[in-house]
XYZ file of C-alpha atoms in Angstrom:
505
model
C -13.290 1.679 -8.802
C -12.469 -0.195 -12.136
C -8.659 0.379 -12.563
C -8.652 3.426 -9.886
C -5.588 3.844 -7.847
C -5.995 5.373 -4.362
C -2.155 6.639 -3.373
C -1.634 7.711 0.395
C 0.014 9.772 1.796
C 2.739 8.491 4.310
C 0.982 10.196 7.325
C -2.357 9.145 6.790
C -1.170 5.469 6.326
C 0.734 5.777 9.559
C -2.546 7.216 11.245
C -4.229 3.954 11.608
C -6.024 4.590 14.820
C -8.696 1.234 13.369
C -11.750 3.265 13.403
C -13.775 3.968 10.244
C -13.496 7.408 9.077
C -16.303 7.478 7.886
C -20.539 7.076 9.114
C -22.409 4.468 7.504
C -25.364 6.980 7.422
C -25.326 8.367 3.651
C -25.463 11.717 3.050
C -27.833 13.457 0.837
C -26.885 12.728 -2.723
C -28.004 12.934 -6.404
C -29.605 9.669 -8.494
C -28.721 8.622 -12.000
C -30.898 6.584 -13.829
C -28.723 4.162 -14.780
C -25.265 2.477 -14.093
C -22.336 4.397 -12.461
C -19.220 2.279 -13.987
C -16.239 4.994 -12.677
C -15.823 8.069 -10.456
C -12.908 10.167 -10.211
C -11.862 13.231 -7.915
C -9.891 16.460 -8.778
C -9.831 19.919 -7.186
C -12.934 19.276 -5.253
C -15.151 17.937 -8.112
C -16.123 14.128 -8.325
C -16.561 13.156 -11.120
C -19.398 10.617 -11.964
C -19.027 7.864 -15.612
C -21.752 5.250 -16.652
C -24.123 4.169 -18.552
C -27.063 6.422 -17.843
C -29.500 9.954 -19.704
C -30.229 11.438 -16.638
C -29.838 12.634 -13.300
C -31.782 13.807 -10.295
C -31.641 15.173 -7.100
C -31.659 13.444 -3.151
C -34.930 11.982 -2.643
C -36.407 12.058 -6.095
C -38.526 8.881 -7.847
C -37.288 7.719 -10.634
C -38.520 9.745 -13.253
C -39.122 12.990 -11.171
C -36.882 16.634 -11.709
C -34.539 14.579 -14.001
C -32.102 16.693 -15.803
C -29.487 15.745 -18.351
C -26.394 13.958 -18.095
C -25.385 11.648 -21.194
C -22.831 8.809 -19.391
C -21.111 11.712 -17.443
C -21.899 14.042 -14.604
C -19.564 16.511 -12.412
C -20.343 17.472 -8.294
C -19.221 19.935 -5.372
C -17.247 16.834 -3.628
C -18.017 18.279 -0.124
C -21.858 19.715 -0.508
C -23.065 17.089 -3.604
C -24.392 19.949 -5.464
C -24.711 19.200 -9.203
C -22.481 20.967 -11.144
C -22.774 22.938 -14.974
C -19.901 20.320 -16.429
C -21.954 18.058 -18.589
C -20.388 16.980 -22.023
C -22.402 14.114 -23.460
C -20.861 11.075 -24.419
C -22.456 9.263 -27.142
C -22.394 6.756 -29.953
C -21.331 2.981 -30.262
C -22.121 1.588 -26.759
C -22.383 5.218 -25.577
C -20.890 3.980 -21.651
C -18.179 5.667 -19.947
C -15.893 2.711 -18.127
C -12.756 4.179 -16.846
C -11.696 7.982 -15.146
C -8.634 9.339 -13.377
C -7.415 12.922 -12.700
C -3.557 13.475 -13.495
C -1.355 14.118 -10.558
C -1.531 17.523 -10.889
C -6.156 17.629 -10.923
C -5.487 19.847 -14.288
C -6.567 16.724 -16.657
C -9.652 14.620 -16.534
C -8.906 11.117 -18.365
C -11.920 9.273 -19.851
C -12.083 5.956 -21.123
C -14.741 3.451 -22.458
C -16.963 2.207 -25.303
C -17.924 6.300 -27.282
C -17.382 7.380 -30.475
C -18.424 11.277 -30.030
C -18.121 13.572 -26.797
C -20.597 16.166 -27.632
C -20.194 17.096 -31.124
C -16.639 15.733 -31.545
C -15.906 12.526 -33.254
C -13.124 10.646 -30.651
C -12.883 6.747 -30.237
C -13.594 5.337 -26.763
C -10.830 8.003 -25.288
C -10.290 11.454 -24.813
C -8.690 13.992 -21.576
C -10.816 17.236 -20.128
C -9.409 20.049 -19.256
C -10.894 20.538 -15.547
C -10.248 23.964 -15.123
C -12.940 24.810 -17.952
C -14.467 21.304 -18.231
C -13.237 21.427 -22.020
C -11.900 18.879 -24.606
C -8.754 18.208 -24.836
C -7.668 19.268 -28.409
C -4.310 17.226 -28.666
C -5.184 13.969 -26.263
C -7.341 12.150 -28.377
C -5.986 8.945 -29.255
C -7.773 6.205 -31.577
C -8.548 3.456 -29.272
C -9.771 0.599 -31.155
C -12.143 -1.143 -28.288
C -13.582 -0.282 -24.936
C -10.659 1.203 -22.546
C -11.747 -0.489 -18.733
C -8.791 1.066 -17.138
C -6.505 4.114 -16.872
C -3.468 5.339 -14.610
C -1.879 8.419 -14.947
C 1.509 9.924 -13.589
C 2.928 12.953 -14.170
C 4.723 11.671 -17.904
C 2.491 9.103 -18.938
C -1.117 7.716 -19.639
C -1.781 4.157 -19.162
C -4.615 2.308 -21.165
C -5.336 -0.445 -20.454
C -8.737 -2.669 -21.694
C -10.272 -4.718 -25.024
C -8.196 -2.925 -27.379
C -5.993 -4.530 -30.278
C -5.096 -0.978 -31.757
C -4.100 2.535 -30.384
C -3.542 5.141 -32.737
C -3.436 2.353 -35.648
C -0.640 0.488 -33.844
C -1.100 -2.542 -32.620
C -1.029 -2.473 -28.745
C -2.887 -5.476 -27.097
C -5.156 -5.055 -23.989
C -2.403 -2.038 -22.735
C -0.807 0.699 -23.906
C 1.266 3.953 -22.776
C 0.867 8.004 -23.810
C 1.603 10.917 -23.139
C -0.139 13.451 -21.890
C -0.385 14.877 -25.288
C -1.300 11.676 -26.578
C 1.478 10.689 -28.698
C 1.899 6.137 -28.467
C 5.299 5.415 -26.015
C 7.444 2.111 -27.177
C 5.744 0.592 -24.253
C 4.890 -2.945 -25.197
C 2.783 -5.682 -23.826
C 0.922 -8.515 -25.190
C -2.168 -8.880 -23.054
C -4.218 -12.450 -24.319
C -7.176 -11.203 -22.548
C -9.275 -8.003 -21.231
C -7.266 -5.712 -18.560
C -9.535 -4.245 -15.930
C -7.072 -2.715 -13.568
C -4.393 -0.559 -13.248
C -1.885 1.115 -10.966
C 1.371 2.667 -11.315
C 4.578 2.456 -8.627
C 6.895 4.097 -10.359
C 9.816 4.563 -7.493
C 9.589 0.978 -7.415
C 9.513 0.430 -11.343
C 6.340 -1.279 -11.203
C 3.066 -1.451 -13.023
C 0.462 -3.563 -11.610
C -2.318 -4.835 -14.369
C -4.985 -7.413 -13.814
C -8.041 -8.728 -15.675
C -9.058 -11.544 -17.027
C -5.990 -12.916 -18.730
C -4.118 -16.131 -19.047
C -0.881 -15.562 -20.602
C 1.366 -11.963 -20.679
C 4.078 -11.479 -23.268
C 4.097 -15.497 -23.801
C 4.327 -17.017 -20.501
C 1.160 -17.740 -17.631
C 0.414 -15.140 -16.023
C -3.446 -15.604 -14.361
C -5.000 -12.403 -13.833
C -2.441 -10.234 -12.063
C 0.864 -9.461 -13.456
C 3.639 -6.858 -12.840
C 5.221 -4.916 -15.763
C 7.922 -2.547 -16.667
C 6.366 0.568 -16.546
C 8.949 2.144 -19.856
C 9.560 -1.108 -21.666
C 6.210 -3.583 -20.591
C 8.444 -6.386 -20.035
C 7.063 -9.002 -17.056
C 8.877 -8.253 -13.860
C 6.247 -10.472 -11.295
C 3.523 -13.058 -12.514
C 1.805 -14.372 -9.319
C 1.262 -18.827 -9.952
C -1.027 -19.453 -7.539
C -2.706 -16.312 -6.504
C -5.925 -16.932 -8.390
C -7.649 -19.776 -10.289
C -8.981 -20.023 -13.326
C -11.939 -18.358 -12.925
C -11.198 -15.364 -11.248
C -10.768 -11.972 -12.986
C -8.596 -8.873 -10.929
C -11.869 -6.060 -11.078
C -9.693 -3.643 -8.924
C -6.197 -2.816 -7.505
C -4.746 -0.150 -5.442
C -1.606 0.512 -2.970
C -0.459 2.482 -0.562
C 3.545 3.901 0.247
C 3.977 0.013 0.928
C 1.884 -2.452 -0.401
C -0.610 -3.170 -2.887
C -4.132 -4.887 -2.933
C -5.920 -6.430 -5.286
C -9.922 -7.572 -5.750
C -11.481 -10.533 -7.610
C -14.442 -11.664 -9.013
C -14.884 -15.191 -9.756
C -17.874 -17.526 -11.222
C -17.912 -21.134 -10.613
C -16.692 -23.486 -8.112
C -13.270 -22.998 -6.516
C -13.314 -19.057 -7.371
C -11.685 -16.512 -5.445
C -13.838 -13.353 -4.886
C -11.974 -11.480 -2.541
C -9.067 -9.359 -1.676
C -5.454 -10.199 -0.926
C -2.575 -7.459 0.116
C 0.987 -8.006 -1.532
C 4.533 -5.779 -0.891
C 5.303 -3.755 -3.308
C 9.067 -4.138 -2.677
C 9.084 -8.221 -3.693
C 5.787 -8.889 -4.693
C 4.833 -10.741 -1.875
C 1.548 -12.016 -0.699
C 0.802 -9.980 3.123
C -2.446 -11.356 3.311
C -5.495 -12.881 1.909
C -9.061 -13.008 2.880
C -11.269 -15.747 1.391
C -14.792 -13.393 1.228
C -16.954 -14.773 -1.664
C -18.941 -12.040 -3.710
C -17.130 -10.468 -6.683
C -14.940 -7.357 -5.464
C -15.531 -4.412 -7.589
C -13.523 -1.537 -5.935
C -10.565 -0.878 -3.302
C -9.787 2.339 -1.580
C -7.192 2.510 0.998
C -7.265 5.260 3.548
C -5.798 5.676 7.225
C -4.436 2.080 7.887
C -8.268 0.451 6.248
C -9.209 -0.590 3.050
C -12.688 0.017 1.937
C -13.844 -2.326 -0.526
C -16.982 -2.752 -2.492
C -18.572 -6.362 -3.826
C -21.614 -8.221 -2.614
C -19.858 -9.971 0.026
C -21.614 -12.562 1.594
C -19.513 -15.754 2.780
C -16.594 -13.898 4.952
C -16.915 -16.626 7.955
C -13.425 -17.143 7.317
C -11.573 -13.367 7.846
C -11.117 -12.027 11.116
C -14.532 -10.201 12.007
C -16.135 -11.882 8.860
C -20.003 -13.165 8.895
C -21.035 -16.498 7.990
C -23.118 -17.608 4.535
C -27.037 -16.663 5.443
C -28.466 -16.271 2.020
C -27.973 -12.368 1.682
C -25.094 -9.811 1.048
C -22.820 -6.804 2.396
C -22.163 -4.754 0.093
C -19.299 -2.090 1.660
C -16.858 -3.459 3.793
C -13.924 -1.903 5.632
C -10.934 -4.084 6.860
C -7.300 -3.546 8.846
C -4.265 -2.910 6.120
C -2.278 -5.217 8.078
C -4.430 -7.677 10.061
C -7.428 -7.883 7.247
C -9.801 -8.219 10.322
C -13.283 -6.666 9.136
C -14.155 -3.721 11.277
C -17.886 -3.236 12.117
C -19.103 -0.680 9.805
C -21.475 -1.761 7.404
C -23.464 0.518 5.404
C -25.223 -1.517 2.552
C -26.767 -1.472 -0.718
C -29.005 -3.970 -3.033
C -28.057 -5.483 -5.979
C -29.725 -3.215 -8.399
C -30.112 -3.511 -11.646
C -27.421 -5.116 -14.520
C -25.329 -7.569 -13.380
C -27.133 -7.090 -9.774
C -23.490 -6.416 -8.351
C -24.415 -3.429 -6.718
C -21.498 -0.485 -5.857
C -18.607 -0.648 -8.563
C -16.948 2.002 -7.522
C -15.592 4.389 -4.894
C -13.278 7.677 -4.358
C -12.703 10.221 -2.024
C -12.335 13.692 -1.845
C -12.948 16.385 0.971
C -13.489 13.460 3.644
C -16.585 12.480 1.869
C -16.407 8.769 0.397
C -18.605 8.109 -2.531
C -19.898 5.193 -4.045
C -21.629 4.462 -7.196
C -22.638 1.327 -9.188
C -26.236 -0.538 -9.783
C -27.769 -0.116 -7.085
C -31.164 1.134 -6.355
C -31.309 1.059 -2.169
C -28.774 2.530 0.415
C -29.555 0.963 3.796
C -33.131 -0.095 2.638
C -33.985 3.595 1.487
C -34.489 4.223 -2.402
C -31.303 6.014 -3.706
C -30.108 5.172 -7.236
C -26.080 4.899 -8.571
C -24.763 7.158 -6.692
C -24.561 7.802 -2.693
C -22.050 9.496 0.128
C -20.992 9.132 3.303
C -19.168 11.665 5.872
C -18.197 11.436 9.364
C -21.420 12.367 11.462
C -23.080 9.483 12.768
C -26.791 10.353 12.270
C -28.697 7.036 12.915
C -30.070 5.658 16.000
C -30.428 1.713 16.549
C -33.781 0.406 15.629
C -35.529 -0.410 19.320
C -36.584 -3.833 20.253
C -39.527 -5.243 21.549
C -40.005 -6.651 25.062
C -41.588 -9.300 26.056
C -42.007 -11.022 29.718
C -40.092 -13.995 30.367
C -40.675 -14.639 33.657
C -42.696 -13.298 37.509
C -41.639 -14.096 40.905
C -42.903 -12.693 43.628
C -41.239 -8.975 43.713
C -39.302 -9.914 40.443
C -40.056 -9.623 36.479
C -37.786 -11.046 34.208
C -37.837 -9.604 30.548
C -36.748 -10.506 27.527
C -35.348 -9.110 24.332
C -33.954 -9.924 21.192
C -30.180 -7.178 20.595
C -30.840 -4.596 18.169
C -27.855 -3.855 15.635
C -26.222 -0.820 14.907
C -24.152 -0.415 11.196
C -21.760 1.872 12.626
C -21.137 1.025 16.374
C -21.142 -2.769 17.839
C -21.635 -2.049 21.637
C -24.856 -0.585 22.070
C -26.475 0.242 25.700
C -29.881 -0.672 26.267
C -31.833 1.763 29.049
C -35.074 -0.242 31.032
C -38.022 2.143 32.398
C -40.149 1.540 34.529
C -43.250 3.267 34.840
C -40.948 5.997 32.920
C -38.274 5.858 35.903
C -34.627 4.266 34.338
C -34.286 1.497 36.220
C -31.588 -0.894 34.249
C -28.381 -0.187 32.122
C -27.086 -3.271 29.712
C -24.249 -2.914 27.345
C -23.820 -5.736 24.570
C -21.999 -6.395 21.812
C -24.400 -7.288 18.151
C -24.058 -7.651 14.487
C -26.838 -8.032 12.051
C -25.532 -11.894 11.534
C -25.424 -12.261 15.814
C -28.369 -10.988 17.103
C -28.036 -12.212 21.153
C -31.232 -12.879 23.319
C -30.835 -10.799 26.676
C -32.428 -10.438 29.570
C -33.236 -8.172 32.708
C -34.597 -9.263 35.864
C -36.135 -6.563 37.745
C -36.742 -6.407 41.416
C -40.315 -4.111 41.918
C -43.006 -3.881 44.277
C -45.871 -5.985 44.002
C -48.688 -4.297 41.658
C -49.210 -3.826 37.854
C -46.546 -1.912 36.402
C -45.477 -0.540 32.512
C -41.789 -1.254 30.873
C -40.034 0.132 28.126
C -36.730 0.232 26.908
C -34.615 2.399 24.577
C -31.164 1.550 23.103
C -28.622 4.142 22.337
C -25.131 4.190 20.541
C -23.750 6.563 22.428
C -24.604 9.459 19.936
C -28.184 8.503 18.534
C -31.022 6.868 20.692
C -33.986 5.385 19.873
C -37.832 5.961 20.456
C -39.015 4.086 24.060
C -40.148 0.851 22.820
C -44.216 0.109 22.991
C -44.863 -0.071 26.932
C -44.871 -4.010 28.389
C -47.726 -4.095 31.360
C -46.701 -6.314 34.066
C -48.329 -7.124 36.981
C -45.266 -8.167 39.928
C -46.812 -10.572 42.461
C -46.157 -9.666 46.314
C -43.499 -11.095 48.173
C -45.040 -13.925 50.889
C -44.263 -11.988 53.755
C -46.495 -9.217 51.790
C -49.337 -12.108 51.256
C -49.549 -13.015 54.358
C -49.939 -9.900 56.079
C -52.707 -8.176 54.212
C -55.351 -10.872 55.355
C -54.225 -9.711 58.677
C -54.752 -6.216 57.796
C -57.703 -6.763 56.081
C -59.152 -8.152 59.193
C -57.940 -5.383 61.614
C -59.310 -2.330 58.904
C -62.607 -4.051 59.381
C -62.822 -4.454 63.307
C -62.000 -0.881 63.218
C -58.185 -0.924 64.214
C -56.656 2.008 61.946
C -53.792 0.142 61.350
């Protein structure tokens, strides 16, 4: 999520047990016709910001039982039902950018490019009151350009995004409220757009990236560290991205911090890299090309969206193959990539695909430009939970080989996106014969093999392959004919012979 902070608590970061929370089977979930730029969670609502008219429910076309949501839509976080909170947002570029929830879930935050929220004049920011899903009547600052970004702590409102001018001051890129809206002496001069934004107050930090060169007159590429009262620089990071890499996202945990990049051009950096929040040290850094949008860290992983699709160099990564990942999920500490891999397609836009995610009643949502979730139509917006509903698709066999008494067969490993060890179960003539357990991902797809000892005669083979939760259909049945043994051969001339002189045996 654009500028979304995901805090932990201490005891789910020291939960790490390195299994995804979550299923990469999505759950049920409303469509938007458009772009989802932001989501936010509060109380049990997500809330849902873009650039889109309509929405409709799981399973619709596009253009079927649409029903009205200008830029902004609210849900049940744990059931996905579609809820009555539905101001419009409207005017100028009429696209809702940025969302966060004060500490307390009382205050809904908006930001991005409006100029009326129903029938109220406002300018590209504005606070609801979630209780009632109301207008705030005091925080409605005058933003003078689109707001990308906001943070919020329990004293004050961070903007941060194109702006020259807040409340007909001159703030540049960043800028500091109250809750009520009133302009803080916070000062920073931003050269260039600011796309992210998280607070750590306890360690008197402000983290802001983007797509800046130069903060409060010195280099500072992308990612620098402020004063969260005064906006002086307390960290710049030389080194830590090139030239043409923007910051899209950061969040932190009790700890550390992580950012994600999107780069175009040669020698980008598209990736993510963990830092301490204590020093400002780099932890880690993975080198995964394809424009991170969003972060999320929860119990010891991050979850991270982009189109990822050159990781052959982090831990558990996949090699370059012409196509993309879209979700990934990776160790806090190691940055190994753990197999889970629901996906997406680019969609429409920029053909990014997911921009952003947030989380709220164990349900982990998702929403950007795409138009598929794992190859099934599903538009902006999808979920996932914890039940693992989907079995592995079922290869075909094929005979590799006969001996006498023997068939060899063949078959290519099936994948799973949610487990990496599947078991494959061989029937024959719909007796279970055969047990094989191998390891797959959708990049490393291993040939295996089964050689089956059977008595001579023609005989029918399937297999199945099961997760361990979810199995597949029996495969199409393989007819094999086994030949005898020799022994076999060359008695049944002799018992031919015998049958036909009369000798029973």
């Amino acid at each position: 999520m654009c500028g979304t902070t995901a805090l932990l608590d201490a005891s789910l970061a020291a939960a790490a047990d390195g299994k995804p929370a979550f299923s990469a089977d999505p759950l049920a979930t409303w469509q938007t016709d458009g772009i989802v730029w932001s989501l936010a969670a509060a109380n049990g609502v997500v809330y849902v910001g873009g650039t889109f008219e309509t929405v409709r429910p799981p399973g619709a076309a596009p253009g079927q039982q649409q029903v009205k949501r200008q830029n902004f839509a609210a849900f049940d976080a744990a059931t996905g039902k579609l809820l009555p909170c539905a101001p419009a947002f409207t005017g100028h570029n009429h696209t809702v950018r940025a969302m966060k929830a004060s500490p307390d879930g009382r205050v809904l935050y908006v930001g991005g490019s409006f100029s009326k929220v129903g029938s109220t004049r406002v300018a590209n920011a504005v606070a609801l009151d979630t209780s009632g899903c109301t207008l705030s009547k005091t925080f409605r600052p005058s933003v003078s350009a689109t707001v990308r970004a906001i943070e919020t702590t329990d004293k004050v409102i961070y903007l941060g995004g194109d702006f020259g001018r807040v409340g007909g001051q001159s703030r540049n890129r960043v800028a500091a409220l109250t809750p009520k809206g009133d302009l803080l002496p916070f000062r920073a001069d931003v050269d260039q757009p600011v796309r992210a934004l998280a607070a750590a107050l306890s360690h008197g930090r402000l983290f802001v990236g983007g797509d800046f060169e130069a903060v409060n007159g010195q280099g500072a590429r992308s990612l620098v560290t402020l004063n969260p009262t005064t906006g002086k620089t307390v960290f710049r990071y030389p080194g830590w991205f090139p030239p043409q890499s923007s910051v899209k996202a950061i969040a932190r945990d009790n700890t550390r911090f992580f950012v994600g990049a999107e780069g175009h051009g040669p020698g980008i950096f598209d990736g993510r890299i963990a830092g301490r929040l204590t020093n400002g040290t780099m932890v880690w850094k993975d080198t995964c090309r394809g424009a991170t949008q969003a972060l999320l860290p929860y119990k010891g992983l991050l979850y991270s969206a982009s189109h990822a699709h050159d990781c052959h160099a982090t831990p558990g990564g996949f090699p370059e193959r012409g196509d993309r990942q879209h979700l990934l999920v990776q160790s806090l500490d190691t940055r190994k990539i753990l197999h889970w891999f629901p996906d997406t397609n680019d969609g429409v836009g920029e053909h990014v695909g997911p921009r952003a995610l947030a989380l709220s009643k164990g349900v982990l949502w998702a929403g950007g430009e795409f138009t598929l979730v794992n190859d099934a139509p599903q538009q902006g917006l999808t979920r996932f939970g914890s039940r693992d509903t989907g079995a592995p698709k079922v290869p075909a066999l094929s005979l590799a080989d006969t001996d006498p008494g023997k068939a060899t067969l063949a078959w290519r490993a099936s994948w799973d996106r949610d487990d990496a060890s599947l078991t494959y179960r061989i029937y024959r003539d719909g007796k279970l014969v055969a047990q094989r357990a191998k390891e797959s991902t959708y990049w490393d797809l291993p040939r295996m093999t089964h050689t089956d000892s059977a008595p001579a005669g023609r005989h029918r083979y399937q297999i199945e392959v099961t997760d361990g939760t979810n199995t597949s259909p029996k495969s199409a049945a393989l007819y094999v004919t086994v030949p005898a043994q020799p022994a076999q051969a060359a008695q049944e001339p002799q018992a031919a012979e015998k049958r036909a002189e009369g000798d029973p045996r």
